[in-house]
Amino acid sequence: MKKFLVPILQLLFLTSLGQAAKHPVIFNKPAPGFFDGALLGNGAMGVVVTTRPDAIVLYFGHNNVWDIRLAEEHKEELKDFNYVFNKVKQISDTLTNLSDDPWYNQYNQMSGDNYRKKYPRPFPCGSVLLGFDGRKVQLLGHILDISNGLCTVRLLVDHKELELRIFTEMQYDRLLMKLVDKAGHPQPNIFERIKVMPDPSTPAEFPAYTVKEDLPAGELSFSQVLPSTDNKENKAFKLSVKVNQSLEKTSRINWNGNKEEMKTLEAALLRKDDFSAQVVLLEGKEGDVLKQVEIADFNSAFEKNVTVWNEYWSKSSVLLSDKFLEEIWYRNLYFFNCAAKDGVTCPGLFANWSYNNIGTAWHGDYHMNYNTQQPFWMTFSSNHLEKNLPYVNLIESLMPVSRQWAKEYYGLPGAYFPHSAYPVKMTMNPYPVPDWGWEVCETPWAVQGLWWHYLYSGDTAFLRNRAYQPVKAAVEFLTAYMKRPDAHGGNRWADKDYHIFPTIPPELYGLRPGFKYNYDCSVDLTLTKFIFNAFKEAVTVLKVNEPLLADVNEILAHFPTYPTARSAQYGDVYVSVPGEHDKVVYNVPNALITVFPGEDHGLHSDDTTMRKLKNTFYNQQSEGGNALVFMNLQAARIGMLDIERFKRQVQYALLPNGTATDVVMQVHGRYNDQTDYMYMSHMGIWFENFALPAVINECLMQSYTGVIRLFPNWRTDGSFTNLRAAGAFLVSAEQMNGRVGKISILSEKGNELRVMIPWKKGAVVNGRKVDTALLTLKTSPGQVITLSENR
């Protein structure tokens, strides 16, 4: 077995690494803007390399570095869910908006007070500038090699092209740089000055940063304390730059003719020795960041980096005739590796790249109604399960406050996951406003990624030790919430169903007078059903005696149907909530949410359902922002993705640095004709859109039902190696001239394999002819199954 696998793995490594190297990010002019610069990172520290006609500026951020102050006021005034629910029930349903009621308007404002504070938020870690004389040195541009994380800044000096090679170490929060010629030979210094700049957004009330200047040793640094609310658990960071030569303070004549001395954290580089430098970012508890930093060797450190990147690229690969889609696949896998890793704080909205107010919108926090989950959708099919662990860690860290909120606010068992959350110890829901804060869907949505981790890995130890308790806690809350008298029976419900009431569709309506649009939202129903079924399977796999199953089965036997509407143009369509019309412009793509992430509908659905799904696909409208990955992934799941249109949408959203931002697509929702359609592009690097490879993966292979389907939404040539399928299978396949070629599947755990045979005359499976549309095969751990067309 091992002898057979070695050449396959070697081929995968060569293919993936080689293909990644074909998609560098190239900028053939100065890139002075934050969104122009090259993105570097090691999953913890992030760096943006920008270039000016007179300098190179590096911006530093870190997933662990936050303004950790926390506002948790109004605890007593909030009271509890039943108090608010009963007060809202008494408000007239003739009002246009609940905010027209004085009590509700005051309560709504009060409950949002904490979130209106600017903190917590990611805290930018400062920047480093290398200045040069533009008369002697010309900035040509930069090249980012995504196969190994090396950024090469191209400079022209005396008609000779030089390179400042820059990379971040993958295992240590350090950036190294070295000036060389095109052949890699060290070159004399061309820089005139170096400057370290604390971030301009540092609050005035913070302790002043401390400075260290050791000019003979070539070192400049500053340390910043990040105070906690009570100053008992303060944190801090230190940004230190060290060059391989001594520094000096000099003066210059400024624009109005006066002599100007170099100020703190700026020094001159006067020697012409070969130039190299390193920047180190230390972070942690106050007092722990003052240690001395060892000097690293550029070449040996880079060799270690290459090893890390090689291992990363060896996990999976694609080879596509559409080079733009191939570029999107590899680049976003690169960005993801720069942005997240196990053992580090889970990235928020804008990951580990920040400067001033960039990367701090909406606190840069965790939004649990898709934003936080979306980037991790890519990790499963791309065979990067290790990259889902930051999300798993996040959910585990949120368990205490989620259990506490379920108990103290709702008076119910289990865990209710908050709409917004921070990587700071919380004792209450940060956003308890009775609109977005009442979105029930966020509880099953929060734990869904833990179930997927088990489903795609087949790791029963992970299921038992890390996934089961959070999933169970979510199910405990949901069953109790749905069995409340207000959600079952009584005067409101003329049926025997258990309803999800009250609730809020994501980014739509809010809480309405008379609770119109506030029950049985599609997203709540489909995700609750998903996590109920996952829980049932988990109980079976782990062989545990679970009394909670009785409630789960009872509710599933009396479960509401998905809401629909009638479109005059398209026929019956799915909508987000009962009573909704068919012309709604969505922000979050709720209409097809049963397809994804609900996974209740898809290519496995019956003809009637498929017709309704297709009607919905044609009918749906999205104002953008949250649609780039989400809606297109839904379309791929039902075989309806227009790939050319998808490519145009990605192109529209691309920034100069190669990332895709959130963009507005249309009016008649929350936006109007005066809206800046690119307003979200200025906020930061949108971590969520690094999930773009998931859309491509779903075009090449789908497996979420337990049945592997090859090329369900792919019309051109392409191949892939080691995409991960549910059931812990690694699948490799190719399609040429519209025909599927040889298929290879590695069974990691020995689960039952089910594959839709893509050939009309059947297949040859490990040398045996099979004449069936659906192959079902018992496998053993480590077994390789090959399928080819029966000719």
Short mmCIF file of N, CA and C in Angstrom, two decimals, residues 178-231:
data_model
loop_
_atom_site.label_atom_id
_atom_site.label_comp_id
_atom_site.label_asym_id
_atom_site.label_seq_id
_atom_site.Cartn_x
_atom_site.Cartn_y
_atom_site.Cartn_z
N LYS A 178 16.24 41.16 3.24
CA LYS A 178 17.64 41.18 2.81
C LYS A 178 17.72 41.80 1.42
N LEU A 179 18.70 42.66 1.23
CA LEU A 179 18.90 43.30 -0.07
C LEU A 179 19.89 42.47 -0.89
N VAL A 180 19.45 42.07 -2.09
CA VAL A 180 20.28 41.23 -2.95
C VAL A 180 20.14 41.68 -4.40
N ASP A 181 21.01 41.14 -5.26
CA ASP A 181 20.81 41.35 -6.69
C ASP A 181 19.89 40.24 -7.21
N LYS A 182 19.65 40.21 -8.50
CA LYS A 182 18.70 39.25 -9.05
C LYS A 182 19.19 37.82 -8.92
N ALA A 183 20.49 37.65 -8.74
CA ALA A 183 21.05 36.31 -8.55
C ALA A 183 21.07 35.89 -7.09
N GLY A 184 20.64 36.80 -6.20
CA GLY A 184 20.59 36.47 -4.79
C GLY A 184 21.82 36.84 -4.01
N HIS A 185 22.76 37.57 -4.60
CA HIS A 185 23.98 37.96 -3.90
C HIS A 185 23.72 39.20 -3.04
N PRO A 186 24.19 39.22 -1.80
CA PRO A 186 23.99 40.37 -0.91
C PRO A 186 24.52 41.66 -1.53
N GLN A 187 23.82 42.77 -1.23
CA GLN A 187 24.17 44.06 -1.83
C GLN A 187 24.32 45.14 -0.74
N PRO A 188 25.17 46.13 -1.02
CA PRO A 188 25.38 47.22 -0.06
C PRO A 188 24.09 48.01 0.19
N ASN A 189 24.01 48.57 1.36
CA ASN A 189 22.83 49.32 1.78
C ASN A 189 22.53 50.49 0.84
N ILE A 190 21.26 50.67 0.50
CA ILE A 190 20.83 51.81 -0.32
C ILE A 190 19.83 52.69 0.42
N PHE A 191 19.50 52.31 1.66
CA PHE A 191 18.49 53.03 2.42
C PHE A 191 19.12 54.12 3.27
N GLU A 192 18.41 55.24 3.40
CA GLU A 192 18.93 56.39 4.13
C GLU A 192 18.42 56.46 5.57
N ARG A 193 17.24 55.95 5.82
CA ARG A 193 16.68 56.08 7.16
C ARG A 193 15.72 54.94 7.44
N ILE A 194 15.49 54.72 8.73
CA ILE A 194 14.52 53.73 9.17
C ILE A 194 13.69 54.37 10.27
N LYS A 195 12.40 54.04 10.31
CA LYS A 195 11.49 54.68 11.26
C LYS A 195 10.46 53.67 11.73
N VAL A 196 10.22 53.66 13.02
CA VAL A 196 9.18 52.82 13.62
C VAL A 196 8.05 53.73 14.05
N MET A 197 6.80 53.39 13.67
CA MET A 197 5.67 54.28 13.93
C MET A 197 4.56 53.55 14.67
N PRO A 198 4.32 53.90 15.94
CA PRO A 198 3.14 53.36 16.64
C PRO A 198 1.87 53.75 15.90
N ASP A 199 0.83 52.97 16.06
CA ASP A 199 -0.38 53.20 15.28
C ASP A 199 -1.07 54.51 15.68
N PRO A 200 -1.52 55.30 14.71
CA PRO A 200 -2.14 56.59 15.03
C PRO A 200 -3.50 56.47 15.71
N SER A 201 -4.09 55.28 15.73
CA SER A 201 -5.40 55.12 16.36
C SER A 201 -5.29 54.82 17.86
N THR A 202 -4.07 54.80 18.41
CA THR A 202 -3.89 54.49 19.82
C THR A 202 -4.70 55.47 20.68
N PRO A 203 -5.61 54.96 21.52
CA PRO A 203 -6.44 55.86 22.33
C PRO A 203 -5.61 56.74 23.26
N ALA A 204 -6.03 57.97 23.42
CA ALA A 204 -5.29 58.91 24.26
C ALA A 204 -5.26 58.47 25.72
N GLU A 205 -6.28 57.70 26.13
CA GLU A 205 -6.34 57.27 27.52
C GLU A 205 -5.44 56.07 27.83
N PHE A 206 -4.83 55.48 26.80
CA PHE A 206 -3.92 54.35 27.01
C PHE A 206 -2.63 54.84 27.67
N PRO A 207 -1.96 53.96 28.40
CA PRO A 207 -0.62 54.32 28.86
C PRO A 207 0.28 54.64 27.68
N ALA A 208 1.14 55.64 27.84
CA ALA A 208 2.05 56.01 26.76
C ALA A 208 2.98 54.85 26.45
N TYR A 209 3.26 54.66 25.16
CA TYR A 209 4.17 53.59 24.79
C TYR A 209 5.58 53.93 25.27
N THR A 210 6.36 52.89 25.52
CA THR A 210 7.75 53.08 25.95
C THR A 210 8.68 52.80 24.78
N VAL A 211 9.78 53.52 24.72
CA VAL A 211 10.69 53.48 23.57
C VAL A 211 12.05 52.93 24.02
N LYS A 212 12.65 52.14 23.15
CA LYS A 212 14.04 51.73 23.33
C LYS A 212 14.78 52.00 22.03
N GLU A 213 15.88 52.74 22.14
CA GLU A 213 16.74 53.02 20.99
C GLU A 213 18.16 52.61 21.34
N ASP A 214 18.66 51.58 20.71
CA ASP A 214 20.05 51.15 20.87
C ASP A 214 20.73 51.35 19.52
N LEU A 215 21.17 52.58 19.28
CA LEU A 215 21.69 52.95 17.96
C LEU A 215 22.94 52.18 17.57
N PRO A 216 23.91 51.97 18.48
CA PRO A 216 25.09 51.18 18.07
C PRO A 216 24.73 49.76 17.66
N ALA A 217 23.68 49.21 18.28
CA ALA A 217 23.26 47.84 17.95
C ALA A 217 22.28 47.81 16.78
N GLY A 218 21.89 48.97 16.27
CA GLY A 218 20.98 49.02 15.12
C GLY A 218 19.55 48.66 15.46
N GLU A 219 19.09 49.02 16.68
CA GLU A 219 17.77 48.58 17.11
C GLU A 219 16.89 49.75 17.54
N LEU A 220 15.63 49.70 17.09
CA LEU A 220 14.58 50.63 17.52
C LEU A 220 13.36 49.81 17.90
N SER A 221 12.70 50.17 19.00
CA SER A 221 11.50 49.41 19.38
C SER A 221 10.60 50.26 20.26
N PHE A 222 9.33 49.88 20.28
CA PHE A 222 8.40 50.47 21.24
C PHE A 222 7.52 49.37 21.81
N SER A 223 7.07 49.59 23.05
CA SER A 223 6.18 48.65 23.73
C SER A 223 4.91 49.38 24.12
N GLN A 224 3.77 48.71 23.93
CA GLN A 224 2.48 49.32 24.22
C GLN A 224 1.68 48.42 25.16
N VAL A 225 1.25 48.97 26.28
CA VAL A 225 0.37 48.25 27.19
C VAL A 225 -1.06 48.35 26.68
N LEU A 226 -1.78 47.22 26.71
CA LEU A 226 -3.20 47.16 26.34
C LEU A 226 -3.98 46.89 27.62
N PRO A 227 -4.52 47.94 28.23
CA PRO A 227 -5.14 47.75 29.55
C PRO A 227 -6.47 47.01 29.46
N SER A 228 -6.72 46.17 30.44
CA SER A 228 -8.03 45.56 30.58
C SER A 228 -8.95 46.55 31.28
N THR A 229 -10.23 46.23 31.36
CA THR A 229 -11.19 47.16 31.93
C THR A 229 -10.84 47.51 33.37
N ASP A 230 -10.37 46.51 34.13
CA ASP A 230 -10.05 46.76 35.53
C ASP A 230 -8.55 46.88 35.78
N ASN A 231 -7.75 46.85 34.72
CA ASN A 231 -6.29 46.94 34.82
C ASN A 231 -5.66 45.80 35.61
#
